[in-house]
Coordinates of C-alpha atoms in Angstrom, one line a residue:
Chain A
M138 CA 0.0 0.0 0.0
L139 CA 1.0 3.6 -0.4
E140 CA -0.8 6.4 1.5
L141 CA 0.1 10.0 0.9
T142 CA -1.2 12.8 3.1
T143 CA -0.4 16.4 2.1
T144 CA -1.0 19.7 3.7
R145 CA -1.0 21.4 0.3
H146 CA -4.4 22.5 -1.1
N147 CA -3.6 25.1 -3.8
P148 CA -6.5 26.3 -6.0
M149 CA -6.4 24.7 -9.5
I150 CA -3.8 22.2 -8.4
D151 CA -5.3 20.0 -5.7
P152 CA -6.7 17.4 -5.4
T153 CA -5.9 17.1 -9.2
L154 CA -4.7 19.6 -11.7
H155 CA -7.5 21.6 -13.2
V156 CA -5.9 24.7 -14.6
W157 CA -7.6 24.7 -18.0
G158 CA -11.4 24.9 -18.2
W159 CA -13.6 25.2 -21.4
E160 CA -11.5 27.9 -23.0
I161 CA -8.5 25.8 -24.0
P162 CA -10.5 22.9 -25.5
V163 CA -12.5 25.4 -27.5
Y164 CA -9.4 27.2 -28.7
L165 CA -7.7 23.9 -29.6
F166 CA -10.8 22.8 -31.5
L167 CA -11.2 26.1 -33.5
G168 CA -7.4 26.3 -34.1
G169 CA -7.5 22.7 -35.4
M170 CA -10.5 23.3 -37.6
V171 CA -9.0 26.5 -39.1
A172 CA -5.8 24.5 -39.8
G173 CA -7.9 22.0 -41.6
I174 CA -9.7 24.8 -43.5
M175 CA -6.3 26.2 -44.6
I176 CA -5.0 22.8 -45.8
I177 CA -8.2 22.0 -47.7
S178 CA -8.6 25.4 -49.4
G179 CA -4.9 25.5 -50.0
Y180 CA -5.1 22.1 -51.7
F181 CA -8.0 23.3 -53.9
L182 CA -5.9 26.3 -55.0
F183 CA -2.8 24.3 -55.5
S184 CA -4.4 21.6 -57.5
G185 CA -6.5 24.0 -59.6
R186 CA -9.7 22.4 -58.4
H187 CA -11.0 26.0 -57.6
R188 CA -11.4 26.6 -61.3
A189 CA -13.9 23.8 -61.7
S190 CA -16.7 25.7 -60.1
T191 CA -17.4 29.4 -59.6
Q192 CA -18.9 28.5 -56.2
C193 CA -15.9 26.6 -54.9
S194 CA -16.1 26.5 -51.1
C195 CA -12.3 27.2 -50.9
F196 CA -13.1 30.9 -51.3
Q197 CA -15.8 30.9 -48.7
V198 CA -14.3 28.9 -45.9
P199 CA -11.3 31.1 -45.3
L200 CA -13.6 34.0 -44.3
V201 CA -15.3 31.7 -41.8
G202 CA -11.8 30.5 -40.8
I203 CA -10.8 34.1 -39.9
A204 CA -13.9 34.5 -37.7
L205 CA -13.4 31.0 -36.0
L206 CA -9.8 31.7 -35.3
T207 CA -10.7 35.1 -33.8
L208 CA -13.2 33.4 -31.6
G209 CA -10.6 30.8 -30.6
M210 CA -8.1 33.5 -29.7
L211 CA -10.8 35.3 -27.7
A212 CA -11.3 32.0 -25.7
L213 CA -7.5 31.8 -25.2
F214 CA -7.4 35.4 -24.0
L215 CA -10.2 34.7 -21.6
D216 CA -8.2 31.8 -20.1
L217 CA -5.1 34.0 -19.3
E218 CA -4.8 35.0 -15.6
H219 CA -2.5 38.0 -16.2
K220 CA -4.3 39.6 -19.1
P221 CA -2.7 43.1 -19.1
F222 CA 0.6 41.4 -19.9
T223 CA -0.6 39.4 -22.9
W224 CA 1.5 41.7 -25.2
R225 CA 4.6 40.0 -23.7
L226 CA 4.0 37.1 -26.0
Y227 CA 5.1 39.3 -28.9
T228 CA 8.3 40.7 -27.3
T229 CA 10.2 37.4 -27.6
F230 CA 10.5 34.1 -29.4
E231 CA 11.1 31.2 -27.0
I232 CA 12.4 28.4 -29.3
K233 CA 11.6 25.6 -26.8
S234 CA 8.1 26.8 -26.0
P235 CA 5.3 25.4 -28.3
M236 CA 3.1 28.2 -27.1
S237 CA 5.6 30.8 -28.3
W238 CA 5.7 29.1 -31.7
G239 CA 1.9 29.1 -31.8
A240 CA 1.7 32.8 -31.0
W241 CA 3.9 33.7 -34.0
I242 CA 2.3 31.1 -36.3
L243 CA -1.1 32.8 -35.6
V244 CA 0.3 36.1 -36.7
L245 CA 1.1 34.5 -40.1
V246 CA -2.1 32.6 -40.4
Y247 CA -4.4 35.7 -40.6
P248 CA -2.8 37.2 -43.8
A249 CA -2.6 33.7 -45.4
L250 CA -6.3 33.2 -44.8
A251 CA -7.1 36.7 -45.9
A252 CA -5.1 36.1 -49.1
V253 CA -7.3 33.2 -50.1
A254 CA -10.5 35.0 -49.1
A255 CA -9.4 38.0 -51.3
L256 CA -9.1 35.8 -54.4
R257 CA -12.8 36.1 -54.9
I258 CA -14.6 39.1 -53.3
P259 CA -18.2 38.0 -52.5
E260 CA -20.7 39.6 -54.8
S261 CA -22.7 40.8 -51.8
W262 CA -19.7 42.8 -50.6
R263 CA -19.2 44.4 -54.0
I264 CA -22.8 45.6 -53.9
A265 CA -22.7 46.7 -50.3
F266 CA -19.5 48.7 -50.7
K267 CA -20.6 50.2 -54.1
G268 CA -17.4 50.3 -56.0
R269 CA -15.2 51.2 -53.0
L270 CA -13.6 47.7 -53.3
A271 CA -12.8 48.3 -57.0
R272 CA -9.0 48.2 -56.4
L273 CA -9.3 45.1 -54.3
V274 CA -11.5 43.4 -56.9
L275 CA -9.0 44.3 -59.6
F276 CA -6.1 43.0 -57.6
S277 CA -8.0 39.8 -56.8
E278 CA -8.7 39.2 -60.4
R279 CA -5.1 39.7 -61.4
I280 CA -3.9 37.2 -58.8
R281 CA -6.6 34.7 -59.7
G282 CA -5.5 35.0 -63.3
S283 CA -1.9 34.0 -62.4
A284 CA -1.7 30.3 -61.9
A285 CA 1.7 30.7 -60.2
A286 CA 0.4 33.2 -57.6
T287 CA -2.7 31.1 -56.9
K288 CA -0.5 28.0 -56.4
T289 CA 1.9 29.9 -54.1
I290 CA -1.0 31.1 -51.9
G291 CA -2.3 27.5 -51.9
I292 CA 1.1 26.1 -50.8
V293 CA 1.6 28.8 -48.1
N294 CA -1.9 28.0 -46.7
M295 CA -1.2 24.2 -46.6
L296 CA 2.1 24.8 -44.9
L297 CA 0.8 27.2 -42.3
G298 CA -2.3 25.1 -41.8
G299 CA -0.1 22.1 -41.2
L300 CA 2.0 24.1 -38.7
L301 CA -1.1 25.4 -36.9
G302 CA -2.6 21.9 -36.6
I303 CA 0.6 20.4 -35.4
Y304 CA 1.1 23.2 -32.9
T305 CA -2.3 22.5 -31.3
G306 CA -1.2 18.9 -30.5
V307 CA 2.5 19.7 -29.6
L308 CA 1.2 22.3 -27.2
L309 CA -0.1 19.5 -25.0
S310 CA 2.4 16.7 -25.8
A311 CA 5.3 18.9 -24.8
L312 CA 4.0 18.8 -21.2
G313 CA 5.5 15.5 -20.2
A314 CA 4.3 15.9 -16.6
R315 CA 0.8 14.7 -17.8
P316 CA 1.2 11.1 -19.1
L317 CA -1.9 11.2 -21.3
W318 CA -0.5 14.1 -23.3
S319 CA 3.0 12.7 -23.4
S320 CA 2.5 11.1 -26.8
S321 CA 4.5 11.7 -30.0
I322 CA 1.4 11.3 -32.1
L323 CA -1.1 13.5 -30.3
W324 CA -0.3 16.2 -33.0
L325 CA -1.3 13.7 -35.7
L326 CA -4.6 13.0 -33.9
F327 CA -5.4 16.7 -33.7
V328 CA -4.4 17.4 -37.3
V329 CA -6.6 14.6 -38.6
S330 CA -9.4 15.6 -36.4
G331 CA -9.0 19.2 -37.5
L332 CA -9.0 18.1 -41.2
S333 CA -12.1 16.0 -40.6
S334 CA -14.0 18.9 -38.9
A335 CA -12.9 21.3 -41.7
A336 CA -14.0 18.9 -44.4
A337 CA -17.3 18.4 -42.6
F338 CA -17.9 22.1 -42.4
A339 CA -17.0 22.7 -46.1
H340 CA -19.2 19.7 -47.0
M341 CA -22.0 21.3 -45.1
I342 CA -21.8 24.7 -46.9
A343 CA -20.7 23.5 -50.4
R344 CA -23.1 24.4 -53.1
D345 CA -21.5 22.5 -56.0
P346 CA -22.9 18.8 -55.9
Y347 CA -19.6 17.3 -57.1
E348 CA -17.6 19.2 -54.5
R349 CA -20.0 18.1 -51.8
V350 CA -19.5 14.4 -52.7
L351 CA -15.7 15.0 -52.9
L352 CA -15.6 16.6 -49.4
A353 CA -17.8 13.9 -47.9
K354 CA -15.5 11.2 -49.3
A355 CA -12.5 13.1 -48.0
D356 CA -14.1 13.4 -44.6
N357 CA -14.8 9.6 -44.6
G358 CA -11.2 9.0 -45.2
F359 CA -10.1 11.3 -42.4
L360 CA -12.6 9.7 -40.0
I361 CA -11.2 6.2 -40.8
F362 CA -7.7 7.4 -40.5
E363 CA -8.6 9.1 -37.1
L364 CA -9.7 5.7 -35.8
F365 CA -6.3 4.3 -36.9
V366 CA -4.4 7.1 -35.2
F367 CA -6.5 6.5 -32.0
A368 CA -5.3 2.9 -32.0
L369 CA -1.7 3.9 -32.4
F370 CA -2.1 6.5 -29.7
F371 CA -3.4 3.9 -27.2
I372 CA -0.7 1.4 -28.2
G373 CA 1.9 4.0 -27.7
L374 CA 0.6 4.9 -24.2
A375 CA 0.2 1.2 -23.2
S376 CA 3.7 0.3 -24.1
T377 CA 5.5 3.3 -22.4
S378 CA 5.2 3.2 -18.6
E379 CA 2.7 2.3 -15.9
A380 CA 1.7 6.0 -15.6
H381 CA 1.0 6.2 -19.3
L382 CA -0.9 2.9 -19.2
R383 CA -3.1 4.2 -16.4
A384 CA -3.6 7.4 -18.4
A385 CA -4.8 5.4 -21.4
Q386 CA -7.2 3.5 -19.0
L387 CA -8.8 6.8 -18.1
L388 CA -10.2 7.0 -21.6
L389 CA -10.7 3.3 -22.3
G390 CA -12.5 2.3 -19.1
G391 CA -12.1 5.0 -16.5
A392 CA -13.8 8.2 -15.4
F393 CA -13.6 9.7 -18.9
A394 CA -14.6 6.6 -20.8
P395 CA -18.3 7.4 -21.2
A396 CA -17.6 10.8 -22.7
F397 CA -14.8 9.3 -24.9
W398 CA -16.8 6.3 -26.3
V399 CA -20.2 8.1 -26.6
F400 CA -19.3 11.6 -27.8
V401 CA -15.8 11.2 -29.5
I402 CA -16.0 7.7 -31.0
G403 CA -19.7 6.9 -31.3
L404 CA -21.4 10.2 -32.1
G405 CA -18.3 11.9 -33.4
I406 CA -16.8 9.3 -35.7
I407 CA -18.8 6.0 -36.2
I408 CA -22.4 7.4 -36.7
P409 CA -21.4 10.2 -39.1
L410 CA -19.1 7.8 -41.0
I411 CA -22.0 5.4 -41.6
V412 CA -24.3 8.3 -42.6
Q413 CA -21.8 9.8 -45.0
L414 CA -20.9 6.5 -46.5
M415 CA -24.6 6.0 -47.3
A416 CA -24.8 9.5 -48.7
V417 CA -21.8 9.1 -51.0
N418 CA -23.2 5.8 -52.2
G419 CA -26.5 7.5 -53.1
K420 CA -28.6 5.6 -50.5
I421 CA -29.6 8.7 -48.6
P422 CA -29.4 12.4 -49.5
H423 CA -26.6 14.5 -48.0
T424 CA -27.6 15.8 -44.7
P425 CA -26.1 18.4 -42.4
M426 CA -26.5 16.0 -39.4
A427 CA -23.3 14.1 -40.2
P428 CA -21.0 17.2 -40.5
I429 CA -22.5 18.6 -37.3
L430 CA -21.8 15.4 -35.5
V431 CA -18.2 15.3 -36.8
M432 CA -17.6 18.9 -35.6
G433 CA -19.2 18.0 -32.3
G434 CA -16.9 15.0 -32.0
G435 CA -13.9 17.2 -32.7
L436 CA -14.9 19.5 -29.9
A437 CA -15.6 16.6 -27.6
L438 CA -12.2 15.1 -28.4
R439 CA -10.4 18.3 -27.2
F440 CA -12.6 18.5 -24.0
V441 CA -11.9 14.8 -23.2
I442 CA -8.1 15.0 -23.9
V443 CA -7.6 18.3 -22.0
S444 CA -9.7 17.2 -19.0
A445 CA -8.3 13.6 -18.8
G446 CA -4.8 14.8 -19.4
Q447 CA -4.9 17.2 -16.5
F448 CA -6.1 14.3 -14.3
S449 CA -3.4 12.0 -15.4
H450 CA -0.3 12.2 -13.3
W451 CA 3.0 10.5 -12.6
M452 CA 2.1 10.1 -9.0
N453 CA -0.9 7.9 -10.0
A454 CA 1.7 5.3 -11.0
H455 CA 2.7 5.1 -7.4
G456 CA -0.7 4.2 -6.2
L457 CA -2.8 7.3 -5.7
P458 CA -6.5 6.3 -6.0
L459 CA -8.0 6.5 -9.5
P460 CA -11.7 7.0 -10.1
F461 CA -12.3 3.6 -11.7
Chain B
M300 CA 29.2 28.7 -10.8
A301 CA 27.2 27.7 -7.8
R302 CA 24.4 25.1 -8.0
F303 CA 22.1 25.4 -5.1
A304 CA 20.4 22.4 -3.6
M305 CA 18.4 21.5 -0.5
V306 CA 19.0 18.3 1.5
I307 CA 16.2 17.3 3.9
D308 CA 16.8 14.6 6.5
T309 CA 13.5 12.6 6.6
R310 CA 14.7 10.8 9.7
Q311 CA 14.7 14.1 11.6
C312 CA 11.7 15.8 10.1
V313 CA 8.6 15.7 12.4
G314 CA 6.2 17.5 10.1
C315 CA 5.8 20.5 12.4
M316 CA 5.1 22.8 9.5
D317 CA 7.4 25.6 10.8
C318 CA 9.0 25.7 7.3
V319 CA 5.5 26.3 5.8
V320 CA 4.7 29.1 8.2
A321 CA 8.1 30.7 7.8
C322 CA 7.8 30.6 4.0
K323 CA 4.3 32.2 4.1
T324 CA 5.5 34.9 6.5
E325 CA 8.8 35.6 4.7
N326 CA 7.3 35.7 1.2
G327 CA 3.8 37.1 2.0
V328 CA 2.3 34.0 0.4
P329 CA -1.5 34.7 0.2
E330 CA -4.0 32.9 2.4
G331 CA -5.0 29.5 0.9
F332 CA -1.8 29.1 -1.1
N333 CA 1.4 27.3 -0.3
R334 CA 4.9 27.5 -1.7
D335 CA 6.0 24.6 0.5
W336 CA 4.0 21.9 2.2
I337 CA 4.4 18.7 4.2
V338 CA 3.8 15.2 2.8
Q339 CA 3.4 12.1 5.0
D340 CA 4.2 9.0 3.0
V341 CA 3.3 5.6 4.4
N342 CA 4.1 2.6 2.3
G343 CA 4.7 -1.2 2.5
I344 CA 2.7 -4.2 3.6
Y345 CA 1.5 -4.5 7.2
P346 CA 3.4 -5.0 9.5
T347 CA 6.4 -4.0 7.5
L348 CA 5.5 -0.4 7.0
H349 CA 7.8 2.6 6.2
M350 CA 6.8 6.1 7.0
E351 CA 8.5 9.2 5.7
I352 CA 7.7 12.9 6.4
R353 CA 8.9 15.3 3.8
S354 CA 8.9 19.0 3.4
E355 CA 8.2 19.6 -0.3
R356 CA 8.6 22.6 -2.6
C357 CA 9.8 23.5 -6.1
N358 CA 12.7 21.2 -7.0
H359 CA 14.6 23.9 -9.0
C360 CA 15.3 21.2 -11.6
D361 CA 18.4 21.1 -13.8
N362 CA 16.1 20.2 -16.7
P363 CA 13.1 22.5 -15.8
P364 CA 10.0 21.8 -18.0
C365 CA 8.3 24.9 -16.6
V366 CA 11.0 27.1 -18.0
Y367 CA 11.1 25.3 -21.4
C368 CA 7.3 25.7 -22.0
C369 CA 7.1 29.4 -20.9
P370 CA 6.1 31.4 -24.0
T371 CA 7.4 34.8 -22.7
G372 CA 10.6 33.9 -20.9
A373 CA 8.9 34.8 -17.5
S374 CA 10.0 31.5 -16.1
H375 CA 13.8 31.5 -16.1
V376 CA 16.9 30.0 -14.5
H377 CA 18.6 32.6 -12.3
D378 CA 22.3 33.3 -12.8
L379 CA 22.9 32.7 -9.1
G380 CA 22.8 29.0 -8.3
G381 CA 20.5 27.8 -11.1
V382 CA 17.4 28.8 -9.1
V383 CA 14.2 28.7 -11.1
L384 CA 12.3 31.9 -10.8
V385 CA 9.4 33.8 -12.4
H386 CA 9.4 37.4 -13.6
H387 CA 6.0 38.5 -12.5
E388 CA 5.8 41.4 -15.0
K389 CA 6.5 39.0 -17.9
C390 CA 4.1 36.3 -16.9
I391 CA 0.8 36.2 -18.9
G392 CA -0.8 33.6 -16.7
C393 CA -1.2 31.0 -19.4
K394 CA -0.7 28.2 -16.8
A395 CA 1.4 26.1 -19.1
C396 CA 4.1 25.9 -16.4
L397 CA 1.6 24.7 -13.9
A398 CA 0.7 21.8 -16.2
A399 CA 4.4 21.2 -17.1
C400 CA 5.5 20.7 -13.5
P401 CA 5.3 17.0 -12.4
Y402 CA 5.6 18.1 -8.8
D403 CA 2.6 20.5 -9.0
A404 CA 4.8 23.0 -7.2
R405 CA 3.4 26.1 -8.9
F406 CA 0.2 28.0 -8.4
V407 CA -1.5 31.1 -9.8
H408 CA -1.0 34.0 -7.4
P409 CA -4.3 36.0 -6.9
E410 CA -2.7 38.8 -8.8
G411 CA -2.5 36.5 -11.9
Y412 CA 1.1 35.4 -12.3
A413 CA 2.6 32.0 -11.7
D414 CA 4.2 31.7 -8.3
K415 CA 6.4 29.2 -6.5
C416 CA 9.3 28.7 -4.1
T417 CA 12.3 30.9 -4.9
F418 CA 14.7 29.3 -2.4
C419 CA 14.4 32.7 -0.8
I420 CA 16.8 34.1 -3.3
H421 CA 16.5 37.5 -1.7
R422 CA 17.9 36.1 1.5
V423 CA 20.5 33.9 -0.2
E424 CA 21.9 36.9 -2.0
K425 CA 22.6 38.5 1.4
G426 CA 24.3 35.3 2.6
L427 CA 21.3 34.1 4.6
Q428 CA 19.7 30.7 4.6
P429 CA 16.2 30.3 3.0
S430 CA 13.6 31.0 5.7
C431 CA 12.4 27.4 5.9
V432 CA 15.9 26.2 6.5
A433 CA 16.6 28.9 9.0
V434 CA 13.6 28.1 11.3
C435 CA 13.6 24.3 11.2
P436 CA 13.6 23.3 14.9
T437 CA 15.0 19.8 14.2
Y438 CA 17.8 21.1 11.9
C439 CA 16.7 18.6 9.3
M440 CA 17.1 21.0 6.4
Y441 CA 20.3 21.9 4.7
F442 CA 20.9 24.4 1.9
G443 CA 24.1 24.9 0.0
D444 CA 26.2 24.7 -3.2
L445 CA 26.5 21.3 -4.8
D446 CA 29.4 22.5 -6.9
D447 CA 31.4 23.0 -3.8
P448 CA 32.6 19.5 -2.8
L449 CA 33.2 20.6 0.8
S450 CA 29.8 22.2 1.3
E451 CA 27.5 20.7 3.9
V452 CA 25.0 19.5 1.3
S453 CA 27.8 17.8 -0.9
L454 CA 29.2 16.0 2.2
L455 CA 25.8 14.8 3.3
L456 CA 25.1 13.4 -0.2
T457 CA 28.4 11.5 -0.2
S458 CA 27.9 10.0 3.2
R459 CA 24.1 9.3 3.4
K460 CA 21.6 7.4 1.3
Y461 CA 19.0 9.7 -0.4
H462 CA 16.2 9.7 -2.9
L463 CA 14.7 12.2 -5.3
L464 CA 11.1 12.8 -6.2
L465 CA 10.0 11.4 -9.6
P466 CA 13.4 11.0 -11.1
E467 CA 11.8 9.1 -13.9
T468 CA 10.4 12.3 -15.3
G469 CA 13.9 13.4 -16.3
T470 CA 13.7 16.8 -14.6
Q471 CA 16.9 16.3 -12.5
P472 CA 15.5 17.8 -9.3
H473 CA 17.6 19.5 -6.7
I474 CA 15.8 18.6 -3.5
Y475 CA 17.4 15.5 -1.9
Y476 CA 15.7 13.5 0.7
L477 CA 18.0 11.6 3.1
T478 CA 16.6 8.2 4.1

């Protein structure tokens, strides 16, 4: 037996770490989804797919991406405890800190998203601003006319989207004190989940029927790959140390298992995968239900990983009671 | 270059919490928060039980994850003795350092910045002992320079058995517990 009695009872630390509430999972989800949006719209531009339809969703989703990222950063800001000093993030670059990398990546992400959005100025904006956007429209048409410029914007978006998605995972996996996060493929899980949520969102708003089917098929591929990455994630944890094994058990059969199996795996992956497979095979019409479930699953994944990760601890390996 | 460390004799510590009170008084630690604390550890199988009482705090690690994850450089290693400190005016309160510390030695000060044990660096710079060491009624705590082979802490570590907390995390802590 091992019995530990401590006189410490620091807020947010004891009895288990709970420093991050709803803000960080929301930020990680929105950041991951924007990363997916950048990769998908960047790929459409790079491959020339955007020329196939005047209604290509690759021109619409970046605008939504800017709004989602701003919301995510607002959530991140709300989480900070020393808000008046937030500007300090941009007075230095700490090479070992994933959060510092992320802060600077976010600075680059906004103009990259804006560049894609500016490639096609929405008709409603042209009417609303009555010719005041004439220069921007002219500039956007020139860029769109240049295959090299469009491809470059596509490549830059894919690269920055990849970095943003990777950062959302590395942010947690760099914190080795929490065994659940201490996985070298957490970034891959978050990137695939972000791609899946972004594909689901683009699928939901796509107007072109061919594009809708293409995005649904892509999303199905991402969802299947996500299940594969989950399997690798758990194998990695189970073969590391007792602390990591117990961390994996938190999700597989412990306190966080109901949320994980029901919201992340069941409602977030399996059910929408079945619905979308039926839709792409023409057995049922495309429905917004599946994309909404996929995005809900992506959000639930971040909540479960952030919450269970904070609960997982090296001391648990020495016999502290676990809630299962 | 000095490398400060603390050696605590668990055979002499009685868990009186004088170190805790001294720290709170010396450093103005707010009510409800602790920079150091007492842990009573009982392990084994009855009737062969082992009990240890430890005074715990930030381990001022050689490989400090709290410093590495800090996005602003607020958490840093002080030039004097490798002590891990926090620049309050640089800290944004992101709490990454709290999550990065396997010892859960940090907390968020009510004013918003990350706070923790400083080895009473303001006293050490004047040639004094950290307040917890200075008040210990059983003289179970020792503070000194590990780079000096003749220092009290170096001699204790060469003559007595000791253990570290969570060495498997690779942080290379600098609080040594004599057993």
